[in-house]
XYZ file of C-alpha atoms in Angstrom:
565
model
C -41.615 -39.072 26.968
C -44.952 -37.819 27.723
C -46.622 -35.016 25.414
C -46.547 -32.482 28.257
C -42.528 -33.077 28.816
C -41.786 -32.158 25.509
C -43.528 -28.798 25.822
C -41.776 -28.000 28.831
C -38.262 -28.904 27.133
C -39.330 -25.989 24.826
C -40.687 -23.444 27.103
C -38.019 -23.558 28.969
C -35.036 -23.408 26.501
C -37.060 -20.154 24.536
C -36.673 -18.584 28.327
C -32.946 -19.292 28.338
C -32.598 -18.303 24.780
C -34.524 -14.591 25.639
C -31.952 -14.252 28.880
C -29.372 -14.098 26.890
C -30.481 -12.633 23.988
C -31.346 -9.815 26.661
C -28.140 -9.836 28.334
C -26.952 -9.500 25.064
C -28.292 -6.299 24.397
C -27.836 -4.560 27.473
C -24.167 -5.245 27.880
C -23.463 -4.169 24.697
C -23.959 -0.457 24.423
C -21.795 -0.698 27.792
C -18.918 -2.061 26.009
C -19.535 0.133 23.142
C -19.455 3.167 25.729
C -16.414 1.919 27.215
C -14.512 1.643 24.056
C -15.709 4.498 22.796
C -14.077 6.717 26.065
C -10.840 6.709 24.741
C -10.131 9.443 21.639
C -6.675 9.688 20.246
C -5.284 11.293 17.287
C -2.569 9.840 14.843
C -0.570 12.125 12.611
C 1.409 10.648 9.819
C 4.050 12.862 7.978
C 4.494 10.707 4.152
C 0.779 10.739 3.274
C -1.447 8.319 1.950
C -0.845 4.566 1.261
C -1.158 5.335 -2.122
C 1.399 7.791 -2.156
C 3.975 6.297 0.025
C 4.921 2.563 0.482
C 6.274 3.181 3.650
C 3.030 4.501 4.874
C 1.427 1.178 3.325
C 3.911 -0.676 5.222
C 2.847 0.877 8.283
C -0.611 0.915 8.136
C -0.179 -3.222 7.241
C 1.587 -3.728 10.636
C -0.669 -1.585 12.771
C -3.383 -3.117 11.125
C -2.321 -6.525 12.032
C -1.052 -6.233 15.605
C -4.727 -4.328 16.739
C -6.565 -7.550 14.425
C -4.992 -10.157 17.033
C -6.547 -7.731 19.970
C -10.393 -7.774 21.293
C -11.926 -4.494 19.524
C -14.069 -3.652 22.508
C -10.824 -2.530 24.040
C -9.899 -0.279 21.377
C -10.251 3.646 21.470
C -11.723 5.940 18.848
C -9.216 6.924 16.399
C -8.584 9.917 14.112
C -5.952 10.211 11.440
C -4.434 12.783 9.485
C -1.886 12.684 7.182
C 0.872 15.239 6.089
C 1.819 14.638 2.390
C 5.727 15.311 2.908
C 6.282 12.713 0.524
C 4.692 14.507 -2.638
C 4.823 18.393 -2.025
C 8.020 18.242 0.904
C 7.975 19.275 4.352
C 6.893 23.377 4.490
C 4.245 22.999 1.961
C 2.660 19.866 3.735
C 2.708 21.933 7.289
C 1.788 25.098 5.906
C -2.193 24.694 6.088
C -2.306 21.948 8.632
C -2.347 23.950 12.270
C -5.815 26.207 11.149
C -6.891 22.911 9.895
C -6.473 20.812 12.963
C -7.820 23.652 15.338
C -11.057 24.201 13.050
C -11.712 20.185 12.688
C -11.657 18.777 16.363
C -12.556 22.188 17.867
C -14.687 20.198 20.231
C -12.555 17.015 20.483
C -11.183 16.347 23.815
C -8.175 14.116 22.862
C -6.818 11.480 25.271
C -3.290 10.602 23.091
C -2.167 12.454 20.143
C 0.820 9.966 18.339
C 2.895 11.243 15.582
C 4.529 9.144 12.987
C 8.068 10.310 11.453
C 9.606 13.269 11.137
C 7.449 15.711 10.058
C 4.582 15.630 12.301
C 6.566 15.198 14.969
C 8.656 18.422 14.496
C 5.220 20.159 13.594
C 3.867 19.267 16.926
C 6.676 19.886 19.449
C 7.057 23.641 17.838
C 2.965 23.646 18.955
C 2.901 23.203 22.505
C -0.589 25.730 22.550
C -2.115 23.114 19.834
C -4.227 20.858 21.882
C -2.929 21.191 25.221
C -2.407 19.445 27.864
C -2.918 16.284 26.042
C -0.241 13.323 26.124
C 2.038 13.110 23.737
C 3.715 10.306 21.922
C 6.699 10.724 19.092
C 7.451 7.876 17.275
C 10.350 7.362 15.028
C 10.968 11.104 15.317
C 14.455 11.108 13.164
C 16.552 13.513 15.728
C 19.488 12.086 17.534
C 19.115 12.455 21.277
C 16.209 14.550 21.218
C 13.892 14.458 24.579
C 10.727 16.427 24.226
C 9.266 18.317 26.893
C 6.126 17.978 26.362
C 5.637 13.977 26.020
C 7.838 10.547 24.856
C 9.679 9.895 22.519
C 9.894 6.950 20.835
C 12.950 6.350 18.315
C 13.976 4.297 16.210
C 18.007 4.018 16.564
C 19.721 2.612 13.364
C 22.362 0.574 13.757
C 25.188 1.874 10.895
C 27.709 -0.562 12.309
C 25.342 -3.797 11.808
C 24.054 -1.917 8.507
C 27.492 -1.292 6.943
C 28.744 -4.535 8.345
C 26.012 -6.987 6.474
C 27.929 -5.281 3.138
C 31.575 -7.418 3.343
C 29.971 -10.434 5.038
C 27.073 -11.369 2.646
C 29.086 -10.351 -0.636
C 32.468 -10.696 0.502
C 33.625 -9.882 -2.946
C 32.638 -6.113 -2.768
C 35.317 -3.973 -2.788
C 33.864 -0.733 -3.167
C 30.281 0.403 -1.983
C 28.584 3.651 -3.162
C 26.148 5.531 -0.894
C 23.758 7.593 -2.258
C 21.744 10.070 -0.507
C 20.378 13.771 -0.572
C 21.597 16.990 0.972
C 18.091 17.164 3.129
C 19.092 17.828 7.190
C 18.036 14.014 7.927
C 19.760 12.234 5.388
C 22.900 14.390 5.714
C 22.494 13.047 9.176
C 22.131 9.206 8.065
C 25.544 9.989 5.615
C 27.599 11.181 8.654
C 26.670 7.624 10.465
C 28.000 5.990 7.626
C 30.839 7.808 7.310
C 31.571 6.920 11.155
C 30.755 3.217 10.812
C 32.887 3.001 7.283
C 36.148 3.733 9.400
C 35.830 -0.127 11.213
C 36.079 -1.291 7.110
C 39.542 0.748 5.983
C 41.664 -0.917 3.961
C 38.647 -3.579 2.753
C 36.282 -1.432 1.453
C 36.691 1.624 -0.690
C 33.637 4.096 -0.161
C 31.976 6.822 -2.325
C 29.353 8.983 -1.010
C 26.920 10.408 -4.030
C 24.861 13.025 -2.781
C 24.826 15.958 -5.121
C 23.572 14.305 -8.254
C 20.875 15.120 -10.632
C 18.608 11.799 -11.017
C 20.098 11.459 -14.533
C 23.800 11.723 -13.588
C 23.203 8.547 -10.798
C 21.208 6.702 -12.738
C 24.182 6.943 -15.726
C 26.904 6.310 -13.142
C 25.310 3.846 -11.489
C 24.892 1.762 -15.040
C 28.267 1.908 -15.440
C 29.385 0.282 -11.780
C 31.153 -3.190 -12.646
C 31.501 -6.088 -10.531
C 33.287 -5.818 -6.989
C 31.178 -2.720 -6.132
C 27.572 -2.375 -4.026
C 25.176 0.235 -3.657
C 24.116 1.691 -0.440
C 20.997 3.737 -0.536
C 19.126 5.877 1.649
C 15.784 6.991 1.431
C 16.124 10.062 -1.403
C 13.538 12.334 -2.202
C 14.925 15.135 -4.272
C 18.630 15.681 -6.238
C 20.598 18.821 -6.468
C 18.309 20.335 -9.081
C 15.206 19.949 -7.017
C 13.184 17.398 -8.155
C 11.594 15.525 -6.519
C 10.690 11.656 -6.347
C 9.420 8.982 -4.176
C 12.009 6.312 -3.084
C 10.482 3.602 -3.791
C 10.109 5.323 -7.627
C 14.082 6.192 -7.785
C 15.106 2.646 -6.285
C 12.890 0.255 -8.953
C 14.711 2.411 -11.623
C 17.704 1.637 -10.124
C 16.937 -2.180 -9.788
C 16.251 -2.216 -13.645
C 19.628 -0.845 -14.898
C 22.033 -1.877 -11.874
C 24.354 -4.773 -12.469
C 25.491 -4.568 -8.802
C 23.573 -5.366 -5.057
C 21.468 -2.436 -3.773
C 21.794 -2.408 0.294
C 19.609 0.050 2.620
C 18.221 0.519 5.754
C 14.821 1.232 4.774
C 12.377 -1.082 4.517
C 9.785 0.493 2.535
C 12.370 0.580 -0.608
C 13.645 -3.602 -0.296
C 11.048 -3.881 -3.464
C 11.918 -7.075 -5.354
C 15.800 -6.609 -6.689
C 16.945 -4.832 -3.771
C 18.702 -6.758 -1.540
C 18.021 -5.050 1.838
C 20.459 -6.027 4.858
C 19.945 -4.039 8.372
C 16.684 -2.117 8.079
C 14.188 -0.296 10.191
C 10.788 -2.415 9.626
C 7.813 0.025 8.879
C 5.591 -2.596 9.880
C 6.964 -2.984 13.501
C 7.181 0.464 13.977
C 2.942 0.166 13.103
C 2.823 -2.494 15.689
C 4.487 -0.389 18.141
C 2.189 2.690 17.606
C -0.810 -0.505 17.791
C 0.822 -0.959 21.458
C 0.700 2.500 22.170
C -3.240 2.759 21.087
C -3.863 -0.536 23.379
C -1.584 1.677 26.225
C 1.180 -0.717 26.191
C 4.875 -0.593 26.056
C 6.039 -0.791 22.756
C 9.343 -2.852 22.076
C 11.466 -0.121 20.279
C 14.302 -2.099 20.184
C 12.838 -4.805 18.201
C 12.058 -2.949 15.355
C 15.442 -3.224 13.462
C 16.088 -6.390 11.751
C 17.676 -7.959 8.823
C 15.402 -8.231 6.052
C 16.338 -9.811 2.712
C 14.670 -9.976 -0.865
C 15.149 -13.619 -1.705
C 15.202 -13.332 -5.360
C 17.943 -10.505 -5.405
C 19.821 -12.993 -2.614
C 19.853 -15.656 -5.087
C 21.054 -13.310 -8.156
C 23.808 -11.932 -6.435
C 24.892 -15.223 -4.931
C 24.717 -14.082 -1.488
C 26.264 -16.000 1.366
C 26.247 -16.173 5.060
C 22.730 -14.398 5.277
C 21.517 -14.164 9.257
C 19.674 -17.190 10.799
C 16.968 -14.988 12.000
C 17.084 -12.845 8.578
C 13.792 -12.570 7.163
C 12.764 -12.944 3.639
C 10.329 -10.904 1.142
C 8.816 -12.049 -2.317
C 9.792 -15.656 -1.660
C 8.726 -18.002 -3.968
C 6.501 -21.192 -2.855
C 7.368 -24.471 -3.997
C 5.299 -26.366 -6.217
C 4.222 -28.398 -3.530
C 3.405 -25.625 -0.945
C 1.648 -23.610 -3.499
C -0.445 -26.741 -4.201
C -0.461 -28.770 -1.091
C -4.350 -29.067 -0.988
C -4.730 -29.995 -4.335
C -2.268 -32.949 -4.775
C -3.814 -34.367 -1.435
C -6.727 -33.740 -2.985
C -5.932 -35.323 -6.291
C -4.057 -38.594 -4.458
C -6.782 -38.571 -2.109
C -9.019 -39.051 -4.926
C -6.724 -41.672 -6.954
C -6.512 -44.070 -3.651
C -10.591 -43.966 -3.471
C -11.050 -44.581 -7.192
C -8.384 -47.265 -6.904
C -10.020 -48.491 -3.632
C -13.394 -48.416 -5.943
C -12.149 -50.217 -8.811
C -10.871 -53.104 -6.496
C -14.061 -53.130 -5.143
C -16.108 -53.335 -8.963
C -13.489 -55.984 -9.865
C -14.196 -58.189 -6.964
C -17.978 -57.655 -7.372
C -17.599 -58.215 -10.851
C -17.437 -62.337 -10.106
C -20.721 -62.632 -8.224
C -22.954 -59.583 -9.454
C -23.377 -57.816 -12.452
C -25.991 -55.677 -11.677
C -23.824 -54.148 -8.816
C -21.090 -53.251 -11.379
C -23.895 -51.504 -13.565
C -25.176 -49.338 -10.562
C -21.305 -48.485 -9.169
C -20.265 -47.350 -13.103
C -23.794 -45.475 -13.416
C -22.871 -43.496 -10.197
C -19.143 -43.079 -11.471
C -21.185 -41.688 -14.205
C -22.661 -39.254 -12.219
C -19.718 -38.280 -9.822
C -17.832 -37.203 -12.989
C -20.782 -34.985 -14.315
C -20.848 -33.382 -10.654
C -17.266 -32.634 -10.880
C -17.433 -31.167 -14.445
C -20.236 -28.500 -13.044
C -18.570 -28.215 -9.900
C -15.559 -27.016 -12.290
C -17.532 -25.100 -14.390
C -18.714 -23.144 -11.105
C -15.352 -22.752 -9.829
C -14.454 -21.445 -13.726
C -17.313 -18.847 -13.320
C -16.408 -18.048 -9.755
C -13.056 -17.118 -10.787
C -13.667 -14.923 -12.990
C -16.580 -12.763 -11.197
C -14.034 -12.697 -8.487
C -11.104 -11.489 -11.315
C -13.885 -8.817 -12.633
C -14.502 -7.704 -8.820
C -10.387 -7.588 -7.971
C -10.047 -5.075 -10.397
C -13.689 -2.839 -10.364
C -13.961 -0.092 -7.726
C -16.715 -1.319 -5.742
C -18.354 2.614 -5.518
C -18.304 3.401 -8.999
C -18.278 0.567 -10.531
C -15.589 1.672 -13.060
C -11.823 -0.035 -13.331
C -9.900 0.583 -10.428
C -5.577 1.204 -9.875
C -4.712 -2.742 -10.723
C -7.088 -3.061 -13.739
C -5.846 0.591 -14.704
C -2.202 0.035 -14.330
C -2.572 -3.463 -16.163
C -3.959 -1.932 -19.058
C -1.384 0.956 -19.517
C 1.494 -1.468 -19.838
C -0.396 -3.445 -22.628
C -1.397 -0.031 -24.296
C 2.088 1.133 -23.956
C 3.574 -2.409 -25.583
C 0.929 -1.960 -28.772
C 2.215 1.784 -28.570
C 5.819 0.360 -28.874
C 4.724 -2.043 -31.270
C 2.660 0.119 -33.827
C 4.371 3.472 -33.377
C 1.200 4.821 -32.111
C 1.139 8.071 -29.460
C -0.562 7.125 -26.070
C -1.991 9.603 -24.017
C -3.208 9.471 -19.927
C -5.275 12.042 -17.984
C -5.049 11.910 -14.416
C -8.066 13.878 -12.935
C -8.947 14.769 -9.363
C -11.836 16.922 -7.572
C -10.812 20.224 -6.037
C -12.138 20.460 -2.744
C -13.384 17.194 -2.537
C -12.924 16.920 1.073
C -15.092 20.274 1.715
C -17.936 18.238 -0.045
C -17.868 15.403 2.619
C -17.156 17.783 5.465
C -20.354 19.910 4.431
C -22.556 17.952 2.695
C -21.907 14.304 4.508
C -20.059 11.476 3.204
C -23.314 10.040 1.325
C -22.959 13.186 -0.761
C -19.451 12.813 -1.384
C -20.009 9.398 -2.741
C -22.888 10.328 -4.942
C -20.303 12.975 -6.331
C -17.599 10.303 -6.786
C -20.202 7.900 -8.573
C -21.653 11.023 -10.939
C -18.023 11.871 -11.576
C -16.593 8.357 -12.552
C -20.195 7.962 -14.977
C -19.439 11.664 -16.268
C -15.508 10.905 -16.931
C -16.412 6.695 -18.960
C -19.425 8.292 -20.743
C -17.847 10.859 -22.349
C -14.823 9.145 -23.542
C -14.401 6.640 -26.613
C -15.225 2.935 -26.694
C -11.442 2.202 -27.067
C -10.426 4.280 -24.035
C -10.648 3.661 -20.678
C -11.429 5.157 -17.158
C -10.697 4.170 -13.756
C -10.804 5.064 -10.090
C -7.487 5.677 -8.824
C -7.746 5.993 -5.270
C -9.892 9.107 -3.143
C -11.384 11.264 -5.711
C -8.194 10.903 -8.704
C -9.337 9.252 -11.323
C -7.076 8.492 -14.400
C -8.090 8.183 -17.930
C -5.808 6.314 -20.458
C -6.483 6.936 -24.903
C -4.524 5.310 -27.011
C -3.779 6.038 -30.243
C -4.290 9.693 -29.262
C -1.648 12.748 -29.673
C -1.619 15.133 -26.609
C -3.302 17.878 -28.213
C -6.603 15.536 -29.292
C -5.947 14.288 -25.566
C -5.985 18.018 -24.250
C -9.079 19.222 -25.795
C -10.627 15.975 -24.400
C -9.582 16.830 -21.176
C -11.221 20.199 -21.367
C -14.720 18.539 -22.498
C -14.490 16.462 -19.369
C -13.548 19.649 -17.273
C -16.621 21.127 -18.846
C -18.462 18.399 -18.181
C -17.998 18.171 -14.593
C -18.633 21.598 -14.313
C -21.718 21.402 -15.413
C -23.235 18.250 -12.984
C -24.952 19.185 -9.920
C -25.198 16.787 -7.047
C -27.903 16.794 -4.224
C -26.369 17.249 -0.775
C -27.421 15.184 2.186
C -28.538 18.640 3.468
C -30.404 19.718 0.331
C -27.675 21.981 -0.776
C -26.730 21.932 -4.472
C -23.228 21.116 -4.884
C -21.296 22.080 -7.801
C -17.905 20.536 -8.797
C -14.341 21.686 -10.609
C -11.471 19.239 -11.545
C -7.936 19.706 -12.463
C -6.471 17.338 -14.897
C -2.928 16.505 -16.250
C -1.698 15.359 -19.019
C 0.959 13.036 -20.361
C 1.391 11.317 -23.489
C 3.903 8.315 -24.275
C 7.384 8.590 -25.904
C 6.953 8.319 -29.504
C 9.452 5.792 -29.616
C 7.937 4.040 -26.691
C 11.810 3.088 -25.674
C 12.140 4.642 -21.896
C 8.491 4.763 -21.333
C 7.161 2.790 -18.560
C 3.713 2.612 -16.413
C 4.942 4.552 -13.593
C 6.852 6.933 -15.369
C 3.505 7.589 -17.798
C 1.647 8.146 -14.500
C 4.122 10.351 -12.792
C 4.330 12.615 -15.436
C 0.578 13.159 -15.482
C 0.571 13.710 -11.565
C 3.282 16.538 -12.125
C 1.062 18.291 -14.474
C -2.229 17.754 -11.930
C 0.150 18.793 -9.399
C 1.158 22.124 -11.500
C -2.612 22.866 -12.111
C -3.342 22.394 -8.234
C -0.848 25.427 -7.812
C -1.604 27.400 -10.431
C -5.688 27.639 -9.096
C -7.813 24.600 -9.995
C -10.423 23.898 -12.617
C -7.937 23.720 -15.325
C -5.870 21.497 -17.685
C -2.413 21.180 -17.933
C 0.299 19.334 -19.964
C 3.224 17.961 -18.915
């Protein structure tokens, strides 16, 4: 081809190339417009994720039904979150209306969707709060409810399929316990039980535990022998008033029950409990996913038998669903290391294929076999610093799994690994452990004032304040938000106290730049726990929640202090 020819190849593909490239950029901010139309609001009534597992459950199955969608078609969303879960229904609506009106003052909602009880009660009693706007309830928790003022979207469980999985999985069961609370919803859950329990007279023998104090269940429910079951609904107080999560109360259960746990509730089958007939947190995400993408959302589906395969095989379950599906199975070897052993026989067959071939070669040329072992030679060294890569690649990624990206500190996996080590040497050595659990007051005025860059400056200044002015043998992480907990061993709760209120001092004497030049000075609140001194009942979680009651308690009682638990 001629000179000129191949210059006109050229010009002419660096004109396509700049159409499109220009197309590109014009259409763009159009489909960014269009997506961007669309505002709705999402109010969820447990809190967090880190505070509720059903929340985490949710926010995995929303998450994953909106990943499978195109995002240009997705609207603008806001989320709040009631904490119902940690502080109960009255004190987590009690600030929220003034909140809401102050905040999107000048949003002009399209949708507002609420999630669970809680928010949606909150919202119907509102009908002034944002009006006008459509309204969506999901899994609103009252029987035969219709709202006036938009759709309602619940979540029916099915007590006769829930009670039946009981006698037909374990038909050795004779006698199933339910445990509840006395709270308006769950008295409603017992009374659906108590209906669906009439189909089972004469076969099954049931108790109903509802008026317990944490320590009187968990002793009778060490003492159930064989024949019996547990039923349990989601509890989140006893009769004295205290309150726990579920998912806290049911993994205590799961380590001193000799009997099958059933429920109804997803976001407590943790590894032990057995499930059965339960309302899937993660469809009911999807469905609120359908209702962002203005579909219909398949209510009915959401219910489904859901199973804990190692509690299935410890119990010696039988006649389990077709269509049940399984949690925390285990792979087999040869799934969990499919790519490898193809790998490995992959590699076996050409070094056999290769041998064959030196062998053969062997007769006639010499020099060939030199040259084919010399480059064996070298395909071994590669592999050795290919592993050696890998080895190094493993653990920067183990070091980055559990270091918070922002403040470079441990984070909640690295955090919670280490207490259960410190609390075995505690165990081991008779030594006191002690744990701080710290978080900024009013951190969320600092990002709504100051901007977000400003909050994380304070976050990062915080976590370098908290490590730096701690020992070399203690140890400080990021928790999640702006908690941080602090773990010394070897350290009675009075050392640990007046450490605390150096740190509080501390704090309260940093001041951070704003993104709007405003000085910004900080407060914390810490608890603080400290281990058994026998170490016997003490666990991670236990350590933890202790130290959250006493944050909790110094919250209420005004900030900027310490207090023990």
């Amino acid at each position: 081809m001629p000179p000129w020819d191949y210059r006109f190849v050229a010009l002419s593909l660096r004109r396509f190339w700049r159409g499109m490239l220009l197309c590109a950029v014009l259409v763009a901010p159009a489909q960014a417009a269009l997506a961007a139309e669309r505002k709705v609001l999402i109010l969820y009534s447990l809190g967090s994720d880190a505070s509720s597992a059903w929340q985490t459950l949710l926010r995995k199955g929303m998450s994953a039904e909106l990943a499978r969608q195109d995002v240009t078609t997705l609207p603008n969303v806001f989320e709040e979150r009631f904490d119902a879960v940690r502080i109960g229904d009255i004190a987590a609506v009690a600030a929220m209306e003034p909140y809401l009106r102050s905040k999107y003052a000048g949003v002009k909602f399209d949708a507002i969707i609420t999630e669970n009880y809680t928010a949606a009660r909150f919202l119907s009693e509102r009908p002034d709060l944002f009006p006008g706007v459509p309204r969506h309830y999901v899994n609103h928790s009252r029987l035969a409810w219709a709202p006036a003022d938009g759709i309602a979207y619940q979540i029916e469980a099915d007590y006769a399929l829930t009670i039946g999985i009981i006698p037909r999985v374990a038909p050795n069961v004779k006698r199933v316990v339910v445990i509840g609370d006395s709270t308006e919803r769950i008295q409603e859950s017992v009374r659906a039980v108590r209906t669906a329990a009439r189909a089972h007279e004469g076969k099954l023998a049931f108790e109903y535990w509802e008026h317990q104090s944490y320590d009187e269940m968990y002793r009778a429910v060490a003492q159930l022998d064989e024949g019996s079951a547990i039923f349990l609904l989601p509890t989140y107080h006893d009769r004295t008033g205290e309150r726990r999560r579920p998912v806290d109360t049911v993994r205590k259960l799961v380590s001193i029950a000799r009997v099958p746990i059933f429920t109804n509730w997803e976001a407590i089958v943790v590894p032990g409990v057995v499930g059965g007939y339960v309302v899937s947190a993660e469809r009911i995400g999807g469905a609120i996913a359908d209702i962002l993408l203005q579909r219909q959302p398949d209510i009915a589906g959401i219910p489904g038998y859901i199973f804990d395969y190692g509690a299935v095989q410890r119990y010696h379950l039988q006649n389990i669903p077709p269509a049940a599906q399984y949690l925390n199975r285990p792979q087999s070897v040869l799934q969990q290391y499919l790519w490898q052993i193809v790998a490995g026989l992959t590699l076996i067959v050409l070094e056999g294929i290769l041998i064959s071939a030196l062998v053969v070669s062997l007769r006639s040329r010499r020099q060939t076999l030199c040259a084919l072992n010399e480059e064996r030679d070298q395909l071994e060294a590669r592999v050795t610093q290919r592993t050696l890569e890998l080895m190094v690649a493993n653990t920067k990624l183990e070091q980055q799994a559990t270091t918070d990206p922002l403040t470079g500190i441990g984070n909640r996996r690295r955090m919670t690994e280490q207490i259960n080590k410190e609390l075995e040497r505690s165990r081991r050595f008779k030594h006191p452990l002690s744990l701080l659990m710290a978080d900024i007051d009013h951190f969320k005025h600092v990002n709504d004032i100051h901007g977000h860059e400003a909050g994380d400056r304070t976050l990062v200044m915080v976590a370098h304040a908290l490590a730096s002015g701690m020992r070399s043998i203690d140890m400080a992480s990021r928790f999640g938000g702006e908690e941080f907990v602090l773990l010394m061993p070897e350290t009675e709760i009075d050392v640990a106290r007046a450490a605390a209120e150096r740190l509080r001092t501390d704090i309260a004497a940093l001041r951070i730049q704003g993104d709007n030049g405003d000085e910004i000075q900080l407060t914390i609140s810490i608890g603080v726990s400290c281990s058994d001194p026998t170490g016997a009942m003490d666990s991670a979680s236990s350590l933890i929640s202790r130290a959250d009651k006493a944050l909790y308690q110094a919250k209420h009682q005004g900030r900027d202090r310490v207090i023990c638990y």
